[in-house]
Amino acid sequence: MEREAALEIVQKQLTPHRYQHTLGVMETAVLLAKKYGVDEKKAELAAIFHDYAKFRDKEEMKSIIVEQKMDPELLEYNGELWHAPVGAYLAEKEAGVTDPEILDAIRYHTSGRPKMTKLEKVIYLADYIEPGRHFPGVEDVREIANQDLNQALIEAIKNTIVFLMKKNQRIFPLTFLTYNDLVKKED
Ligand code: DGI
Ligand code: FE
Ligand code: FE
Ligand code: FE
C-alpha cells in the first residue's frame, strides 16, 4: 500500500491531533529505520497504522479481544492497552495490511514484548519520541536514540513504567517482560 492511500484510510479514524501524532511517528520511524537498517517502507506503513484503533469503542474492542482469542489478561488491565492488538487485527481486516512484521509492530507498540524485532523497536521508540511528544525525559531518550536503539528503548520503557507507577496504575505483565528482556541483553 502506498503512503497516501494509507494516510487517507487512517485519517478517517483519528482526531486531527492524533493524526498529527501519526505523521510525527511516521517521520521519526523512517529516520530511525534508515539509521538502524530497518526496511523504511515497512516502518512507514507500521507507523501510519500504529494507532488505527485508538478511538474504537471500548465494548467493540473487548468483543474483538474475546472473539479473536487475544490474551484475555488484556481485559484485566487499562483499556488504553487494547488499541494495539485490536489495531493490528483491524488494520488487516479492514484496511488490508497483510505483512505479519508490520502487524506485529502495530500489535506490540504499546507494551513491547520480549525478543522484539528491530522494526518493532523502531515503532515503539518513534511513538515515544516523535516531535509532538513533550513529557519529562523525552529529550534524553531522543538523544540516546541517535546512538543506541536498545538503550533508548530501555529508557522509554523504564520511563513509561515509572510514570504509570507514580499514578498507581497497574503494569501489564508484558511491559515488565519487555523491560527485563532488554536489560538482560545489556548484562
Ligand atoms: O497510543 P499512544 O498514546 O500514542 O501511546 P501508547 O500506545 O504507547 O500508549 C497508550 C497508553 O497506554 C499510555 O497512556 C500508556 C499506557 N500504557 C502503556 N503500557 C502500559 C500502559 N498502561 C498500563 N496500565 N499498563 C502498561 O503496561
Ligand atoms: Fe498507541
Ligand atoms: Fe508507546
Ligand atoms: Fe501513538
CSV table of C-alpha atoms and ligand atoms in Angstrom, one decimal:
chain,number,residue,atom,x,y,z
A,1,MET,CA,0.0,0.0,0.0
A,2,GLU,CA,1.2,3.5,-0.8
A,3,ARG,CA,1.7,6.1,1.8
A,4,GLU,CA,-1.0,8.5,0.6
A,5,ALA,CA,-3.6,5.7,0.4
A,6,ALA,CA,-2.7,4.5,3.9
A,7,LEU,CA,-2.8,8.0,5.3
A,8,GLU,CA,-6.3,8.6,3.8
A,9,ILE,CA,-7.6,5.5,5.5
A,10,VAL,CA,-6.1,6.3,8.8
A,11,GLN,CA,-7.1,10.0,8.9
A,12,LYS,CA,-10.8,9.0,8.9
A,13,GLN,CA,-10.2,7.0,12.1
A,14,LEU,CA,-8.4,9.7,14.1
A,15,THR,CA,-8.9,13.2,15.5
A,16,PRO,CA,-6.8,15.9,13.9
A,17,HIS,CA,-4.4,15.9,16.9
A,18,ARG,CA,-3.9,12.1,16.8
A,19,TYR,CA,-3.4,12.3,13.1
A,20,GLN,CA,-0.6,14.9,13.6
A,21,HIS,CA,0.9,12.5,16.1
A,22,THR,CA,0.7,9.7,13.5
A,23,LEU,CA,2.5,11.9,11.0
A,24,GLY,CA,5.2,12.6,13.6
A,25,VAL,CA,5.6,8.9,14.3
A,26,MET,CA,5.8,8.2,10.5
A,27,GLU,CA,8.6,10.8,10.0
A,28,THR,CA,10.5,9.6,13.1
A,29,ALA,CA,10.1,5.9,12.3
A,30,VAL,CA,11.5,6.4,8.7
A,31,LEU,CA,14.5,8.3,10.2
A,32,LEU,CA,15.2,5.5,12.8
A,33,ALA,CA,14.7,2.9,10.1
A,34,LYS,CA,17.4,4.5,7.9
A,35,LYS,CA,19.7,4.8,10.9
A,36,TYR,CA,19.3,1.3,12.1
A,37,GLY,CA,19.0,-0.6,8.9
A,38,VAL,CA,15.3,-1.4,9.0
A,39,ASP,CA,13.0,-1.6,5.9
A,40,GLU,CA,11.8,2.1,5.5
A,41,LYS,CA,8.6,1.2,3.7
A,42,LYS,CA,7.6,-1.3,6.5
A,43,ALA,CA,8.4,1.3,9.2
A,44,GLU,CA,6.4,3.9,7.3
A,45,LEU,CA,3.3,1.7,7.0
A,46,ALA,CA,3.5,0.4,10.5
A,47,ALA,CA,3.8,3.9,11.8
A,48,ILE,CA,0.8,5.1,9.8
A,49,PHE,CA,-1.4,2.3,11.2
A,50,HIS,CA,0.0,2.1,14.7
A,51,ASP,CA,-2.9,4.0,16.4
A,52,TYR,CA,-5.5,2.9,13.8
A,53,ALA,CA,-7.9,1.6,16.6
A,54,LYS,CA,-7.2,4.3,19.1
A,55,PHE,CA,-10.7,5.7,19.1
A,56,ARG,CA,-12.7,2.5,18.7
A,57,ASP,CA,-15.5,1.9,21.2
A,58,LYS,CA,-14.2,0.0,24.3
A,59,GLU,CA,-17.0,-2.5,24.1
A,60,GLU,CA,-16.2,-3.2,20.4
A,61,MET,CA,-12.5,-3.7,21.4
A,62,LYS,CA,-13.5,-6.1,24.2
A,63,SER,CA,-15.6,-8.2,21.9
A,64,ILE,CA,-12.7,-8.4,19.4
A,65,ILE,CA,-10.3,-9.4,22.1
A,66,VAL,CA,-12.6,-12.2,23.2
A,67,GLU,CA,-13.7,-13.4,19.8
A,68,GLN,CA,-10.3,-13.3,18.2
A,69,LYS,CA,-8.9,-15.2,21.2
A,70,MET,CA,-6.3,-12.5,22.1
A,71,ASP,CA,-4.6,-12.6,25.5
A,72,PRO,CA,-7.6,-12.4,27.9
A,73,GLU,CA,-5.3,-10.8,30.5
A,74,LEU,CA,-5.6,-7.6,28.5
A,75,LEU,CA,-9.1,-7.2,29.9
A,76,GLU,CA,-7.8,-7.0,33.4
A,77,TYR,CA,-5.6,-4.0,32.6
A,78,ASN,CA,-6.1,-0.4,31.4
A,79,GLY,CA,-8.2,-0.2,28.2
A,80,GLU,CA,-5.5,2.1,26.7
A,81,LEU,CA,-3.6,-1.1,26.1
A,82,TRP,CA,-6.3,-2.6,23.8
A,83,HIS,CA,-5.9,-0.4,20.7
A,84,ALA,CA,-2.6,-2.0,19.9
A,85,PRO,CA,-3.6,-5.7,19.4
A,86,VAL,CA,-7.1,-4.6,18.2
A,87,GLY,CA,-5.4,-2.2,15.7
A,88,ALA,CA,-3.3,-4.9,14.2
A,89,TYR,CA,-6.4,-7.1,13.8
A,90,LEU,CA,-8.4,-4.2,12.2
A,91,ALA,CA,-5.6,-2.9,10.0
A,92,GLU,CA,-5.5,-6.4,8.4
A,93,LYS,CA,-9.3,-7.0,8.3
A,94,GLU,CA,-10.5,-3.5,7.3
A,95,ALA,CA,-7.5,-1.9,5.6
A,96,GLY,CA,-5.9,-4.9,4.0
A,97,VAL,CA,-2.5,-4.7,5.7
A,98,THR,CA,-1.1,-8.2,5.4
A,99,ASP,CA,2.6,-8.1,6.2
A,100,PRO,CA,3.0,-10.0,9.5
A,101,GLU,CA,6.0,-8.0,10.6
A,102,ILE,CA,4.1,-4.8,10.2
A,103,LEU,CA,1.1,-6.2,12.0
A,104,ASP,CA,3.3,-7.3,14.9
A,105,ALA,CA,4.9,-3.8,15.1
A,106,ILE,CA,1.3,-2.4,15.5
A,107,ARG,CA,0.3,-5.2,17.9
A,108,TYR,CA,3.2,-4.6,20.3
A,109,HIS,CA,3.7,-0.8,20.0
A,110,THR,CA,2.2,-0.1,23.5
A,111,SER,CA,3.6,-3.0,25.6
A,112,GLY,CA,6.6,-4.2,23.6
A,113,ARG,CA,7.4,-7.9,24.0
A,114,PRO,CA,10.5,-10.0,24.7
A,115,LYS,CA,12.7,-10.5,21.6
A,116,MET,CA,11.3,-7.5,19.7
A,117,THR,CA,12.3,-7.2,16.1
A,118,LYS,CA,14.2,-4.1,15.0
A,119,LEU,CA,11.0,-2.9,13.2
A,120,GLU,CA,9.0,-3.3,16.5
A,121,LYS,CA,11.7,-1.3,18.4
A,122,VAL,CA,11.7,1.5,15.8
A,123,ILE,CA,7.9,1.8,16.0
A,124,TYR,CA,7.8,1.7,19.8
A,125,LEU,CA,10.5,4.3,20.0
A,126,ALA,CA,9.1,6.6,17.2
A,127,ASP,CA,5.8,6.6,19.1
A,128,TYR,CA,7.6,7.8,22.2
A,129,ILE,CA,9.9,10.4,20.7
A,130,GLU,CA,8.1,11.9,17.8
A,131,PRO,CA,8.4,15.7,17.7
A,132,GLY,CA,4.9,16.3,19.1
A,133,ARG,CA,5.8,14.5,22.4
A,134,HIS,CA,6.7,16.8,25.3
A,135,PHE,CA,6.8,14.8,28.5
A,136,PRO,CA,9.7,14.8,31.0
A,137,GLY,CA,12.6,12.7,29.9
A,138,VAL,CA,11.7,12.6,26.2
A,139,GLU,CA,14.7,14.8,25.3
A,140,ASP,CA,17.1,12.4,26.9
A,141,VAL,CA,15.5,9.5,25.0
A,142,ARG,CA,15.8,11.5,21.7
A,143,GLU,CA,19.5,11.9,22.3
A,144,ILE,CA,20.1,8.3,23.1
A,145,ALA,CA,18.1,7.2,20.1
A,146,ASN,CA,20.8,8.8,17.9
A,147,GLN,CA,23.3,6.4,19.4
A,148,ASP,CA,21.8,3.2,20.5
A,149,LEU,CA,18.4,1.7,19.7
A,150,ASN,CA,18.3,-0.7,22.6
A,151,GLN,CA,19.4,1.8,25.2
A,152,ALA,CA,16.8,4.3,24.0
A,153,LEU,CA,14.1,1.7,24.2
A,154,ILE,CA,15.1,0.7,27.7
A,155,GLU,CA,14.9,4.4,28.8
A,156,ALA,CA,11.5,4.8,27.1
A,157,ILE,CA,10.0,1.6,28.7
A,158,LYS,CA,11.5,2.5,32.1
A,159,ASN,CA,10.1,6.0,32.0
A,160,THR,CA,6.7,4.6,31.0
A,161,ILE,CA,6.7,2.1,33.9
A,162,VAL,CA,7.8,4.7,36.4
A,163,PHE,CA,5.2,7.2,35.1
A,164,LEU,CA,2.4,4.6,35.4
A,165,MET,CA,3.5,3.5,38.9
A,166,LYS,CA,3.5,7.1,40.1
A,167,LYS,CA,-0.1,7.3,39.1
A,168,ASN,CA,-0.7,4.0,40.9
A,169,GLN,CA,-1.6,2.3,37.6
A,170,ARG,CA,-1.2,-1.4,37.2
A,171,ILE,CA,1.6,-2.5,34.8
A,172,PHE,CA,0.7,-5.0,32.1
A,173,PRO,CA,3.0,-8.0,32.7
A,174,LEU,CA,4.2,-7.9,29.1
A,175,THR,CA,5.5,-4.4,29.7
A,176,PHE,CA,7.7,-5.7,32.5
A,177,LEU,CA,8.8,-8.7,30.5
A,178,THR,CA,9.9,-6.4,27.7
A,179,TYR,CA,11.9,-4.3,30.1
A,180,ASN,CA,13.6,-7.4,31.6
A,181,ASP,CA,14.4,-8.9,28.2
A,182,LEU,CA,16.1,-5.7,27.1
A,183,VAL,CA,18.0,-5.1,30.3
A,184,LYS,CA,19.2,-8.7,30.3
A,185,LYS,CA,20.8,-8.2,27.0
A,186,GLU,CA,22.8,-5.3,28.5
A,187,ASP,CA,24.4,-7.5,31.2
B,1,DGI,O1,-1.4,5.5,21.8
B,1,DGI,P1,-0.3,6.4,22.2
B,1,DGI,O2,-0.8,7.4,23.2
B,1,DGI,O3,0.4,7.1,21.1
B,1,DGI,O4,0.8,5.6,23.0
B,1,DGI,P2,0.9,4.1,23.5
B,1,DGI,O5,0.1,3.2,22.6
B,1,DGI,O6,2.3,3.8,23.6
B,1,DGI,O7,0.3,4.1,25.0
B,1,DGI,C1,-1.0,4.3,25.3
B,1,DGI,C2,-1.3,4.3,26.7
B,1,DGI,O8,-1.1,3.0,27.3
B,1,DGI,C3,-0.4,5.3,27.5
B,1,DGI,O9,-1.3,6.2,28.2
B,1,DGI,C4,0.4,4.5,28.5
B,1,DGI,C5,-0.4,3.2,28.6
B,1,DGI,N1,0.4,2.0,28.9
B,1,DGI,C6,1.5,1.6,28.3
B,1,DGI,N2,1.9,0.5,28.9
B,1,DGI,C7,1.1,0.2,29.9
B,1,DGI,C8,0.1,1.2,29.9
B,1,DGI,N3,-0.9,1.2,30.8
B,1,DGI,C9,-0.9,0.3,31.8
B,1,DGI,N4,-1.9,0.3,32.7
B,1,DGI,N5,0.0,-0.7,31.8
B,1,DGI,C10,1.0,-0.8,30.9
B,1,DGI,O10,1.8,-1.7,31.0
B,2,FE,FE,-0.8,3.8,20.7
B,3,FE,FE,4.2,3.8,23.0
B,4,FE,FE,0.9,6.5,19.2
